[in-house]
Coordinates of C-alpha atoms in Angstrom, one line a residue:
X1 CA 43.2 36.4 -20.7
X2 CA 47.1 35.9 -20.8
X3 CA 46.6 36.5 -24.5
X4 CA 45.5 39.2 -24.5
X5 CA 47.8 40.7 -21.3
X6 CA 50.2 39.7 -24.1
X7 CA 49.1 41.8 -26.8
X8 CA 48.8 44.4 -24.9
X9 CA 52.3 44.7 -23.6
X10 CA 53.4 44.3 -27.4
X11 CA 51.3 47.6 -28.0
X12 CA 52.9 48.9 -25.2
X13 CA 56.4 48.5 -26.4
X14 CA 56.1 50.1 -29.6
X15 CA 55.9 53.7 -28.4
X16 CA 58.0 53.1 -25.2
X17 CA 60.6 50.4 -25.6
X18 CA 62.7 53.3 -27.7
X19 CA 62.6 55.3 -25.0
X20 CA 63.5 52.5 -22.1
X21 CA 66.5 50.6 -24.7
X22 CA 68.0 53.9 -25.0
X23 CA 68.1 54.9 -21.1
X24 CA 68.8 51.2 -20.1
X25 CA 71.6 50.9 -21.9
X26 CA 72.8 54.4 -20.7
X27 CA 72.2 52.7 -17.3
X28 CA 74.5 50.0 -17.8
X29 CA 77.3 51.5 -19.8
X30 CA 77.9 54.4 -16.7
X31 CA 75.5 52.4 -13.9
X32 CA 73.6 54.8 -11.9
X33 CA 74.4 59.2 -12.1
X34 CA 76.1 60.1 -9.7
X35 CA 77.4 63.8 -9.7
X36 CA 79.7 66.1 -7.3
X37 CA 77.9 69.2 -6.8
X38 CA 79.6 71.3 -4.0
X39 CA 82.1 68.4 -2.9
X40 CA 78.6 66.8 -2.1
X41 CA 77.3 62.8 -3.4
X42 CA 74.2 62.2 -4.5
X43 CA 72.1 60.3 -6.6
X44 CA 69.4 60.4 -9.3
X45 CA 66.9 58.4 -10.3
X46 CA 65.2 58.1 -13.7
X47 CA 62.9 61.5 -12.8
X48 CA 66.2 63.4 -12.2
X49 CA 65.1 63.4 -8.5
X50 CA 68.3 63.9 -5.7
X51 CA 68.9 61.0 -3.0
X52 CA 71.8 61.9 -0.9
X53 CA 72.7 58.3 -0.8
X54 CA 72.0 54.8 -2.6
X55 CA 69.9 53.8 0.2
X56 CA 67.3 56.2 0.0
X57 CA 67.4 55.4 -3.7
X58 CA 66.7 51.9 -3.1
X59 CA 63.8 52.5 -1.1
X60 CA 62.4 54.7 -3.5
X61 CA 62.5 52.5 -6.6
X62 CA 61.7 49.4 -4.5
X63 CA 58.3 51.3 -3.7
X64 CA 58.3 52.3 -7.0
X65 CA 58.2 49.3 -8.2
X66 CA 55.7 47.6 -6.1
X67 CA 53.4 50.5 -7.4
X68 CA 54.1 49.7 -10.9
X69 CA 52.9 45.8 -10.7
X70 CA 50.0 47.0 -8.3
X71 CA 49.0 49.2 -11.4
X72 CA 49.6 46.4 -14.3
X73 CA 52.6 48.2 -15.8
X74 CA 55.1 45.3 -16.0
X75 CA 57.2 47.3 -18.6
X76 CA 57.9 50.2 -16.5
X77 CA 58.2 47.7 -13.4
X78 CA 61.0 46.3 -15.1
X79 CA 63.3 49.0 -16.1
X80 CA 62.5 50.1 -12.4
X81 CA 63.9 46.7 -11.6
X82 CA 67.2 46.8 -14.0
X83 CA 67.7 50.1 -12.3
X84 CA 67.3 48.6 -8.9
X85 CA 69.7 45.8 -9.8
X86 CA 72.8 48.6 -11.0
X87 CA 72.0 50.2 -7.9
X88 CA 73.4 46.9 -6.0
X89 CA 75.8 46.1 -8.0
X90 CA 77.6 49.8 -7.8
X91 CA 77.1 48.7 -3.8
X92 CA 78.8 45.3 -4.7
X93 CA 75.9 43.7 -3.4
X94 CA 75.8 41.2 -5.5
X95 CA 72.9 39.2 -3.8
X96 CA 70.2 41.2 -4.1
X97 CA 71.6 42.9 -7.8
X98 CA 71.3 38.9 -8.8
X99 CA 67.8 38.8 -6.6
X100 CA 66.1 41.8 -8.2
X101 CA 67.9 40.8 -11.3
X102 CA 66.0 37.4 -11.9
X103 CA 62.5 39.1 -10.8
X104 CA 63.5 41.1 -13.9
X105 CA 63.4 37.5 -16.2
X106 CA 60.5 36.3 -14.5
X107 CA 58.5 39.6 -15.4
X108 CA 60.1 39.7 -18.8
X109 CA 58.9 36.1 -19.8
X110 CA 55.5 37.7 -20.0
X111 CA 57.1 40.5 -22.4
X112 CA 58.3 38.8 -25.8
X113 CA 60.4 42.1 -26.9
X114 CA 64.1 42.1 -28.6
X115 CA 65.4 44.9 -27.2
X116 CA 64.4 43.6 -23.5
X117 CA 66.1 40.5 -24.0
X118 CA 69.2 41.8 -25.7
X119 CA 69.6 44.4 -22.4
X120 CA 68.5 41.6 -20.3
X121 CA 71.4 39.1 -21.8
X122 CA 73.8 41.7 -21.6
X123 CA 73.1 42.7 -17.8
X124 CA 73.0 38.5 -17.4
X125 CA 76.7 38.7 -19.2
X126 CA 78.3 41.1 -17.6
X127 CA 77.3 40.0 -14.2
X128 CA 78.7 36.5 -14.8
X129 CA 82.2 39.1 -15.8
X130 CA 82.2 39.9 -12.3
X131 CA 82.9 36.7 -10.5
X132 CA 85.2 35.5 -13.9
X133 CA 82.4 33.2 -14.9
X134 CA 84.4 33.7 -18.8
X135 CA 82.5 30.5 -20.8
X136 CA 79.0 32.0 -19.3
X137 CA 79.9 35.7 -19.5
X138 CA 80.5 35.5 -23.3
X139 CA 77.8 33.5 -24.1
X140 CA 75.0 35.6 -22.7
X141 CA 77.0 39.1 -24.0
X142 CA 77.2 37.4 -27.4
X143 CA 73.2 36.4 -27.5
X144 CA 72.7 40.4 -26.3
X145 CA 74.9 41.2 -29.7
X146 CA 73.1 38.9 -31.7
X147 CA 69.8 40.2 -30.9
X148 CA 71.0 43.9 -31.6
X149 CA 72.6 42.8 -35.0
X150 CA 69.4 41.2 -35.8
X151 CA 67.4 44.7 -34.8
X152 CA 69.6 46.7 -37.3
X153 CA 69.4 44.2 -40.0
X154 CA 65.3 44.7 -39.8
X155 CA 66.0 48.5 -39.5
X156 CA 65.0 48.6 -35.8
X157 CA 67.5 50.1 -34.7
X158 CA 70.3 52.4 -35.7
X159 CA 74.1 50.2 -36.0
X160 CA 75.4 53.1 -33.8
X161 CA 74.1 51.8 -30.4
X162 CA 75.9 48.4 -31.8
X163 CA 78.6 50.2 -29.8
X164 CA 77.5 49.6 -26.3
X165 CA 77.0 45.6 -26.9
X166 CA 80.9 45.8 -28.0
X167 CA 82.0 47.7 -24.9
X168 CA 81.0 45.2 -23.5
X169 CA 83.1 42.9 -24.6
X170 CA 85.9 45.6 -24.3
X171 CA 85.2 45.8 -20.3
X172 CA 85.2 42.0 -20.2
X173 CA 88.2 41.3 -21.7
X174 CA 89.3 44.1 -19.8
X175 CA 88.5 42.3 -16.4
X176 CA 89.9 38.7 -17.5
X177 CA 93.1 40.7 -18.6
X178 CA 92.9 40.0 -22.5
X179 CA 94.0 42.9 -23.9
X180 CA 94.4 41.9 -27.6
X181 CA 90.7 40.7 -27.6
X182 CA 89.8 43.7 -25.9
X183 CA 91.4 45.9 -28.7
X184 CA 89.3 43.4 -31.3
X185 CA 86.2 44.3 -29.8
X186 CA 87.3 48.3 -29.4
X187 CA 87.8 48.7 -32.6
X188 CA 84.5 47.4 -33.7
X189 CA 82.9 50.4 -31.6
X190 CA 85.0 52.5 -32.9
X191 CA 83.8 51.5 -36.8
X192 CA 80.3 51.8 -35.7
X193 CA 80.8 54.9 -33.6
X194 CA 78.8 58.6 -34.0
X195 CA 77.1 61.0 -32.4
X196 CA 73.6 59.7 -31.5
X197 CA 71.4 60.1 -28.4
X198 CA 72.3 58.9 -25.0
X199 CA 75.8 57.4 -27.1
X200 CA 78.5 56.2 -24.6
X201 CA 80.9 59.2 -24.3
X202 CA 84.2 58.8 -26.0
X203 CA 86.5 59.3 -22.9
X204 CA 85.1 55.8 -21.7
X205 CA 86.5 54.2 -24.9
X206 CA 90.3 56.0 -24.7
X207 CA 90.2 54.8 -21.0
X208 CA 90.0 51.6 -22.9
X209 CA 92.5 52.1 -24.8
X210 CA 94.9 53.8 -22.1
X211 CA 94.4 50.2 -20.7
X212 CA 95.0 48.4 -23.8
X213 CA 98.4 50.6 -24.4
X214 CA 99.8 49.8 -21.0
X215 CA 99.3 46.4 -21.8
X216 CA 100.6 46.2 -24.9
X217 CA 104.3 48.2 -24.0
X218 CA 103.1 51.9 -24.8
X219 CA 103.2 52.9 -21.2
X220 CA 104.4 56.4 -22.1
X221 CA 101.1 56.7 -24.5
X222 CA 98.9 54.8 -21.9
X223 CA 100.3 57.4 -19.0
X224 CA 99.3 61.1 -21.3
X225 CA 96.1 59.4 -22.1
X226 CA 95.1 58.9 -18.3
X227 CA 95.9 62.3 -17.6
X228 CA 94.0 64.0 -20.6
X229 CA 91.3 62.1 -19.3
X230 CA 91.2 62.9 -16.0
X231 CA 89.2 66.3 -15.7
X232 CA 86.4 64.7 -17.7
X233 CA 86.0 61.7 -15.3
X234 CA 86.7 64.6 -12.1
X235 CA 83.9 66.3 -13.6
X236 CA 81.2 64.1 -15.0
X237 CA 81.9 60.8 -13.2
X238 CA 84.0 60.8 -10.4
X239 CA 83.5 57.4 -9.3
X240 CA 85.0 56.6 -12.2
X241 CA 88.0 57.6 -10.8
X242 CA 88.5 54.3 -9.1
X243 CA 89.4 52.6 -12.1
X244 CA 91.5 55.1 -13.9
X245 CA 93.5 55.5 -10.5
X246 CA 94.4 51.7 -10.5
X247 CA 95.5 51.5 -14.3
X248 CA 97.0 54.7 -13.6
X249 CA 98.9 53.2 -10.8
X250 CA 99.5 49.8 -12.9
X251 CA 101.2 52.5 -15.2
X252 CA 104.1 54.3 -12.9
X253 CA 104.3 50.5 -12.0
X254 CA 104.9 49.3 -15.6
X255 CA 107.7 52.6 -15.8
X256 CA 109.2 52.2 -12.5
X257 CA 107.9 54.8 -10.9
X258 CA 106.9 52.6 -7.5
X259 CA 106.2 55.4 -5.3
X260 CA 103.7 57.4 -7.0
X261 CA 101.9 54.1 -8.3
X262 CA 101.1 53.5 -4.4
X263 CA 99.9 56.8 -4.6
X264 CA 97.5 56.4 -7.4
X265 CA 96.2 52.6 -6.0
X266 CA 95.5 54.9 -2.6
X267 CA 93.8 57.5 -4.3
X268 CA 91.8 54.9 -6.4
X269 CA 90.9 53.1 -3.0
X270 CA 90.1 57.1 -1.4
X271 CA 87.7 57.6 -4.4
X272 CA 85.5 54.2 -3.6
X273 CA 85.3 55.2 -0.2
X274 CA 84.5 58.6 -1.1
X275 CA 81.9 57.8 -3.3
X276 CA 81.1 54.4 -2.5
X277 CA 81.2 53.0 -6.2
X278 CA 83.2 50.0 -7.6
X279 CA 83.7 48.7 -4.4
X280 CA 84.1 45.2 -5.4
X281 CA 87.0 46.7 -7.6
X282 CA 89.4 47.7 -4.1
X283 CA 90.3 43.9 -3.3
X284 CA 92.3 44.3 -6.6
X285 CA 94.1 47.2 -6.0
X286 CA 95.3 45.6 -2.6
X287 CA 96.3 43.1 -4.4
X288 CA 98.4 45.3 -6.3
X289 CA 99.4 47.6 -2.9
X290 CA 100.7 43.7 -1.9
X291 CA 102.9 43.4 -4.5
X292 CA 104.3 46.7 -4.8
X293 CA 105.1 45.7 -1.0
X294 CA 106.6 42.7 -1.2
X295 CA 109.2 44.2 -3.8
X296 CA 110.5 46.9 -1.2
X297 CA 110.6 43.8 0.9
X298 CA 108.0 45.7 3.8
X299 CA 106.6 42.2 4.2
X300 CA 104.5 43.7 7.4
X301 CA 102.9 45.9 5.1
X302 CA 102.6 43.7 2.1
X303 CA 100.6 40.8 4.9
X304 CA 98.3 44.0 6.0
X305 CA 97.4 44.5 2.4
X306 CA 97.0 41.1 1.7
X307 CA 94.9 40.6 4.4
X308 CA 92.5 43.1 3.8
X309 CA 91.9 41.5 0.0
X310 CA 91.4 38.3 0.6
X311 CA 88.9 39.6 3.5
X312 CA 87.1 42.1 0.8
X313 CA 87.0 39.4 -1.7
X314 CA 85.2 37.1 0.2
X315 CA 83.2 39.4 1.1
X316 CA 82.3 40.2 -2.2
X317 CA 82.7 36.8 -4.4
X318 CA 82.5 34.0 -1.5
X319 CA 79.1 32.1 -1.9
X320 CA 79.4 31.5 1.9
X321 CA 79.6 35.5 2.8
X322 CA 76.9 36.9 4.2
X323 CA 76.3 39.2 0.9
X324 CA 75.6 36.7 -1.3
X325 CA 75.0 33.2 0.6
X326 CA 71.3 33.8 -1.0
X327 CA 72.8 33.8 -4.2
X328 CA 73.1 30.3 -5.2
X329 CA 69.3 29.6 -3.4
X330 CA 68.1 32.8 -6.2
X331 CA 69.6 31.0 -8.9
X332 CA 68.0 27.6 -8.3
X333 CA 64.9 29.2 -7.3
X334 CA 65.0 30.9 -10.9
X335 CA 66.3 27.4 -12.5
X336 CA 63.9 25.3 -10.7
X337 CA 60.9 27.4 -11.4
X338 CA 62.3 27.8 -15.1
X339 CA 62.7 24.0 -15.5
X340 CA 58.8 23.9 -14.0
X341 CA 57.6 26.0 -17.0
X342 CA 59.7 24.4 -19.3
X343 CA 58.5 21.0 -18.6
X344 CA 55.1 22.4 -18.8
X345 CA 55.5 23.5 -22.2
X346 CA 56.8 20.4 -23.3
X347 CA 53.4 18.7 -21.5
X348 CA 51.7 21.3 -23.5
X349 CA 53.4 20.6 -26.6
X350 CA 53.6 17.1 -26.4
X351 CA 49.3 16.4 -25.9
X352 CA 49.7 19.2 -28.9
X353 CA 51.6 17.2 -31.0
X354 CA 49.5 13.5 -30.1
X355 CA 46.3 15.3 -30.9
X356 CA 47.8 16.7 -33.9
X357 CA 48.7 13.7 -34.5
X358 CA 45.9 12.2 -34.3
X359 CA 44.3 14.2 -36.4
X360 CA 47.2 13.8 -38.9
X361 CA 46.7 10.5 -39.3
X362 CA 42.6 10.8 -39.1
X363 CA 43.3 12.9 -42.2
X364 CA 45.4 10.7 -44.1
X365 CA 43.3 7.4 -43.7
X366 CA 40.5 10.2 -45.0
X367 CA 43.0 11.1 -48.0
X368 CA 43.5 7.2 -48.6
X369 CA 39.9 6.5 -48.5
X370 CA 39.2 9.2 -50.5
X371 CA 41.9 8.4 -53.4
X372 CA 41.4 5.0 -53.5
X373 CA 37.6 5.4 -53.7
X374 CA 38.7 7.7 -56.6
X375 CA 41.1 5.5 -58.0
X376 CA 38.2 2.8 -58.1
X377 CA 35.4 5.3 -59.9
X378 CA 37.6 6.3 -62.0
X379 CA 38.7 2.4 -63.4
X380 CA 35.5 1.6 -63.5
X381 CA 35.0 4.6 -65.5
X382 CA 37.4 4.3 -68.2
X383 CA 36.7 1.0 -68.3
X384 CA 33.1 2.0 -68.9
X385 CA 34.7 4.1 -71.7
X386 CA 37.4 2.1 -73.3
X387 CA 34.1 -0.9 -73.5
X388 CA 31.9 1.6 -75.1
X389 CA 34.5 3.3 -77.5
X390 CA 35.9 -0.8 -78.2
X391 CA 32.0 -1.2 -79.2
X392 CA 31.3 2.0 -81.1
X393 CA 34.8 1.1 -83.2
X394 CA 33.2 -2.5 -83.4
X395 CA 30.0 -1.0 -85.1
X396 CA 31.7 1.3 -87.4
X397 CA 33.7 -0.9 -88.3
X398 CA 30.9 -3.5 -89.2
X399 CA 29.0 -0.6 -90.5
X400 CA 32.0 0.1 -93.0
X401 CA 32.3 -3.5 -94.0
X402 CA 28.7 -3.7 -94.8
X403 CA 29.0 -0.7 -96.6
X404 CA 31.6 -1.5 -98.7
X405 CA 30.1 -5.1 -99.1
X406 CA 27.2 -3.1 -100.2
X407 CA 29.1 -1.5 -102.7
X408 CA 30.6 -4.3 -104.1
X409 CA 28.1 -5.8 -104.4
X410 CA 26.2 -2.8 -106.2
X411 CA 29.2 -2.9 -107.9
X412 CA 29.1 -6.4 -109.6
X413 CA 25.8 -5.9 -109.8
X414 CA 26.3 -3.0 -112.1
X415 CA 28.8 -4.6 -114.0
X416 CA 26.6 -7.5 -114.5
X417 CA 23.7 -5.1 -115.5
X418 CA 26.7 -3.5 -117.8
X419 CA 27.8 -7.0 -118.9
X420 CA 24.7 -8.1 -120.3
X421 CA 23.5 -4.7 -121.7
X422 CA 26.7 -4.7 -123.6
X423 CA 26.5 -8.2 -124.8
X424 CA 22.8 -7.6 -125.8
X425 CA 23.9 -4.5 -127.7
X426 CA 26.5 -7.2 -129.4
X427 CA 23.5 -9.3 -130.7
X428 CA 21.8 -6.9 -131.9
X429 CA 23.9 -5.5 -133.7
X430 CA 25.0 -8.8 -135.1
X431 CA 21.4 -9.7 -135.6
X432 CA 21.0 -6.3 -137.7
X433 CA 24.0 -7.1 -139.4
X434 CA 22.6 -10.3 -140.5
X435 CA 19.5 -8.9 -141.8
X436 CA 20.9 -6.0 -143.3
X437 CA 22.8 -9.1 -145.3
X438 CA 19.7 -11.1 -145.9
X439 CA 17.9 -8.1 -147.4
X440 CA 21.0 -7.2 -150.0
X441 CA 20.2 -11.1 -150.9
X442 CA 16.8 -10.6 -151.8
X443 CA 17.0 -7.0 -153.3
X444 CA 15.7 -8.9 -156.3
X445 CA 11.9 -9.5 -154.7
X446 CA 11.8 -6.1 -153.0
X447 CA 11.8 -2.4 -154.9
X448 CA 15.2 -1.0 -154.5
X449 CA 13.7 2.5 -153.5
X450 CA 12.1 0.1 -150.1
X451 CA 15.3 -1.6 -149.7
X452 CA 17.7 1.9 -149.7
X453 CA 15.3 3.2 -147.5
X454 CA 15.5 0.0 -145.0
X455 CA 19.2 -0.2 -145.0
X456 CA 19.4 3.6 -144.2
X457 CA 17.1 2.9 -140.6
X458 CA 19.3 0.3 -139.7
X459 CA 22.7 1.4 -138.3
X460 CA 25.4 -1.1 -137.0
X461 CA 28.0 0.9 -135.1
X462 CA 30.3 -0.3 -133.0
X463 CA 31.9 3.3 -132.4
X464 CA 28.3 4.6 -131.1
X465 CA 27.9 1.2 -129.3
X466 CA 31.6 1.8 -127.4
X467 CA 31.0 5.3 -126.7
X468 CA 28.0 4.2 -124.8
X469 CA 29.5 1.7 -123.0
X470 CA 32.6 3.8 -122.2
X471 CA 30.3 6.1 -120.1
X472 CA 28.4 3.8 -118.4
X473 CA 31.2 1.8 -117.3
X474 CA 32.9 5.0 -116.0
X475 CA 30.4 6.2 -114.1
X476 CA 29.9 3.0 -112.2
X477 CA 33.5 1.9 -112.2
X478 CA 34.9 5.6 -111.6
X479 CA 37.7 4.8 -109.0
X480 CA 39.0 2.1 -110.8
X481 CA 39.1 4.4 -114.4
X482 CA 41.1 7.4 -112.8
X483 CA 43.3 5.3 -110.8
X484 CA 44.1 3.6 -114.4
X485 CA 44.8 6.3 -116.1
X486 CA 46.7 8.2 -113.2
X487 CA 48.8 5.0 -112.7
X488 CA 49.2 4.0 -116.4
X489 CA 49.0 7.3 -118.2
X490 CA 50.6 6.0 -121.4
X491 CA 47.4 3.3 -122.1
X492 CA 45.6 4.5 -125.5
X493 CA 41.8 4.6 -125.7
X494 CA 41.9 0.4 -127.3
X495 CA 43.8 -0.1 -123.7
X496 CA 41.4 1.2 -121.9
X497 CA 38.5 -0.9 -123.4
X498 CA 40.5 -4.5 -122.9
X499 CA 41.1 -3.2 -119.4
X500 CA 37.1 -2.7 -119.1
X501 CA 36.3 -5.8 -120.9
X502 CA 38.2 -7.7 -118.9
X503 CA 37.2 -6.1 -115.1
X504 CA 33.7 -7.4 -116.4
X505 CA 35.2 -10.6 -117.0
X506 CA 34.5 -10.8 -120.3
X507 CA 36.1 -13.4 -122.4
X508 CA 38.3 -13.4 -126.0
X509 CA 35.6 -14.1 -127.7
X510 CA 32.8 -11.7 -126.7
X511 CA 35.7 -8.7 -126.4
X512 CA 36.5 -9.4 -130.1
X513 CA 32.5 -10.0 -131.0
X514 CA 32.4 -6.5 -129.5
X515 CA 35.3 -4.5 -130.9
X516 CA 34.6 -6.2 -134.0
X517 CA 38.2 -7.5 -134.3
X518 CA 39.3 -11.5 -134.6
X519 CA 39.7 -13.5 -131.4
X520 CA 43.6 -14.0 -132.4
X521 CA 43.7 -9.9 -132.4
X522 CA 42.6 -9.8 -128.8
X523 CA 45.1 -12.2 -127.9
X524 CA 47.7 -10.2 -129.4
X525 CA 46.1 -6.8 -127.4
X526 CA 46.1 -8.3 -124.6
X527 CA 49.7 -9.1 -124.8
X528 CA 50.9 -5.7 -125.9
X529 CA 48.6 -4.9 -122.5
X530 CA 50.6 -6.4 -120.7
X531 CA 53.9 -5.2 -121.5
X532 CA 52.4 -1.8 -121.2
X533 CA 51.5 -2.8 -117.6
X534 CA 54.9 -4.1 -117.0
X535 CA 53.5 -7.4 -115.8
X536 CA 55.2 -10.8 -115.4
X537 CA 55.0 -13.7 -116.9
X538 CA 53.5 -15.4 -113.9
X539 CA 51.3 -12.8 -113.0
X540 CA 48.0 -12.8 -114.4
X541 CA 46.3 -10.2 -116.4
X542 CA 42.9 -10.5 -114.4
X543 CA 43.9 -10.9 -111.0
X544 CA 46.0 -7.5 -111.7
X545 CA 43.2 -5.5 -113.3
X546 CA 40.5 -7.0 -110.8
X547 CA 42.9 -5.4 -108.2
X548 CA 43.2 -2.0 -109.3

């Protein structure tokens, strides 16, 4: 259910927070309308609607507010609430600004919206100004300025209303008497500084600067500035007139003009009576009546003075006044209750991050299990692979040897086949020969028409008997003939027969039985081989050719 009360106010912001940002800020950069109809002071609330004093005004957004929460409206109940809080703090009553004030951050944890915390920091800052609280002031103003840079950077919203977060600044530095910071900060509204809606009027920042010029030796400057400004303030904010009375006075002070500076501090004091605004401001100006006092030596006056300041500042700033004894209780209230939903969180977080934990490390014994399980499969697997690839290589390799054992062996057998075929051919032509010789012997017993006639059948040729071999041997030695004659291409056709002769291991006699030469020519061919081959002397002629 909180879930969705948080969604819901997130919908809610995006059609109204525009509208709430821009009045808010109006809020705190003049605190609450007040206008001088008739010689008359009254007040207005966010409708517009008259009170004839803050107290009625109180009452009214006080029930306003409860109505608000009673409806579910925590949005609206807040800027009733920040409204509230200006209220009180125009009536310096610091207490119950800072009460209603942290009701604000308890209803605004439930809203997570920039531009509620940025006015929210800013209020917190500026508040911290008022009792010189400098280290806490700054930090809470700068974390309203970051928020507001980080809106414009995201386009939501314009750099113009960058200016009232640097005013800021410019009224703090203003209050802890820094003028040169103050000028810093002054001229960083004025870069950012135009016309938009609900902008802070420009007479507020030359009262800035009239202060910054009296500070800085331009009293003359400082003094026409006040009084240009003057029937603005008269006319649009007359409580305002409390402050630009006392820098007025601070002024004539500055230029020597003592008299009519104690004018302008009692006309400053006359206008916060009048109008009952920046009361906690008038313990300053006695402060100043005291010193103007004190210099004309009217010490009686100067101790009445200084009486009533010390008595209007604890009254205002004391912890132990009756204003804002509460104050210190509210804040530890806040802290404590903070501190509670802090811890909380943490709790929350903290059995978060164990179960998450948990389920971290759940996960990662899963992830080991699984990888390792992986890891296994998958050796087991290649193993499988790199066995059966080792085998299949095995196999072809065997299959190859027995192949070309096969061959080899086909091959010898061949040459064997070729061997004796050839050597058969030898004989019979040698037998042929002889009996081709035994007939011409006897031609004497025999007609000679028969005999012609015989010795024309029988044919002993060694060229036919070659040619034969040649293509036989070639076709079963065919690797062996090309790579002879691609090595050796200078080897004549009588070459190439020795070679033959002599891969079928045919000896000098049966190579010169079948060229038909002497054995002592085949010696000398086979030497003239040699050279031809390039061979030598302790290489062997077989062995080379046997290679090939």
């Amino acid at each position: 259910m909180k879930h969705l009360f948080s969604s819901l106010y997130s919908n809610i912001i995006s059609f109204v927070i525009g509208t709430f940002w821009l009045f808010s800020s109006v809020v705190l950069a003049q605190g609450a309308n007040d206008i001088n109809e008739s010689g008359k002071n009254f007040f207005l609330d966010s409708k517009g609607k008259k009170y004839e004093n803050s107290g009625e005004l109180i009452k009214e957004l006080r029930k306003r507010h409860e109505t608000l929460l009673q409806k579910g409206d925590t949005l609206q109940g807040i800027d009733v609430l920040m409204q509230l809080a200006d209220v009180y703090g125009h009536r310096a009553e610091y207490a119950n600004s800072y009460d209603v004030f942290w009701q604000s951050l308890f209803l605004a944890d439930r809203v997570k919206n920039d531009s509620l915390d940025a006015l929210i920091a800013w209020r917190l800052g500026r508040f911290y100004s008022f009792y010189k609280r400098e280290k806490e002031s700054l930090k809470y103003l700068n974390k309203a300025l970051n928020i507001k840079k980080n809106m414009v950077k995201e386009g939501n919203a314009d750099p113009a209303y960058l200016v009232l977060n640097y005013f800021a600044f410019v009224s703090t530095y203003r209050e802890f008497d820094m003028p040169k910071l103050a000028s810093k900060y002054l001229d960083s509204c004025l870069i950012y500084y135009k016309d938009v809606k609900n902008q802070l009027p420009m007479p507020q920042l030359n009262f800035e600067k009239a202060f910054i010029l009296s500070k800085t030796g331009h009293n003359e400057e400082a003094l026409e500035l006040f009084k240009n400004l003057e029937p603005y303030f008269l006319e649009n904010r007359p409580s305002y007139m409390v402050l630009v009375y006392t820098y007025w006075g601070d002024v004539l002070q500055n230029i020597g003009d003592l008299n009519n500076s104690v004018k302008y501090y009692e006309k400053a004091i006359n206008a916060s009576e009048k109008y009952k605004r920046h009361i906690d401001f008038t313990p300053l100006i006695y402060e100043r009546l005291t010193e103007h006092y004190v210099k004309q030596g009217n010490y009686q006056k100067a101790y009445e003075n200084l009486k009533i300041a010390k008595n209007l500042d604890a009254l205002f700033f004391d912890g132990r006044s009756s204003k804002n004894k509460s104050m210190l209780e509210i804040r530890d209230e806040f802290r404590i209750e903070k501190q509670r939903q802090l811890d909380l969180i943490q709790q929350q977080r903290f059995e978060k991050l164990k179960q998450e934990e948990k389920i971290s490390m759940l996960q990662r014994v899963i992830l080991l299990g699984t990888i390792v399980f992986i890891l296994i499969l998958a050796f087991f697997f290649f193993r499988h692979l790199r066995n059966k690839h080792k085998l299949e290589k095995q196999l072809i390799r065997r299959n190859k040897e027995l192949e070309i054992q096969k061959a080899n062996e086909l091959l010898e057998l061949k040459n064997k086949e070729l061997a004796a075929s050839v050597l058969q051919l030898v004989e019979k032509d040698e037998f042929l020969k002889d009996l081709k010789e035994k007939l011409k012997s006897n031609k004497d017993n025999l007609q000679q028409s028969e005999i012609n006639k015989l010795l024309r059948t029988i044919s002993v040729n060694n060229n036919n008997n070659w040619e034969e071999f040649r293509l036989r041997f070639t076709a079963v030695n065919e690797k062996f003939y090309k790579k002879l004659t691609k090595k050796y291409p200078n080897l004549t056709q009588s070459d190439h027969k020795v070679c033959a002769l002599i891969k079928l291991n045919f000896s000098s006699k049966d190579m010169a039985r079948l060229l038909g030469i002497s054995v002592e020519s085949v010696h000398t061919t086979r030497y003239r081989l040699r050279k031809k081959l390039k061979l030598e002397r302790k290489e062997n002629l077989e062995d080379f050719i046997a290679q090939l």
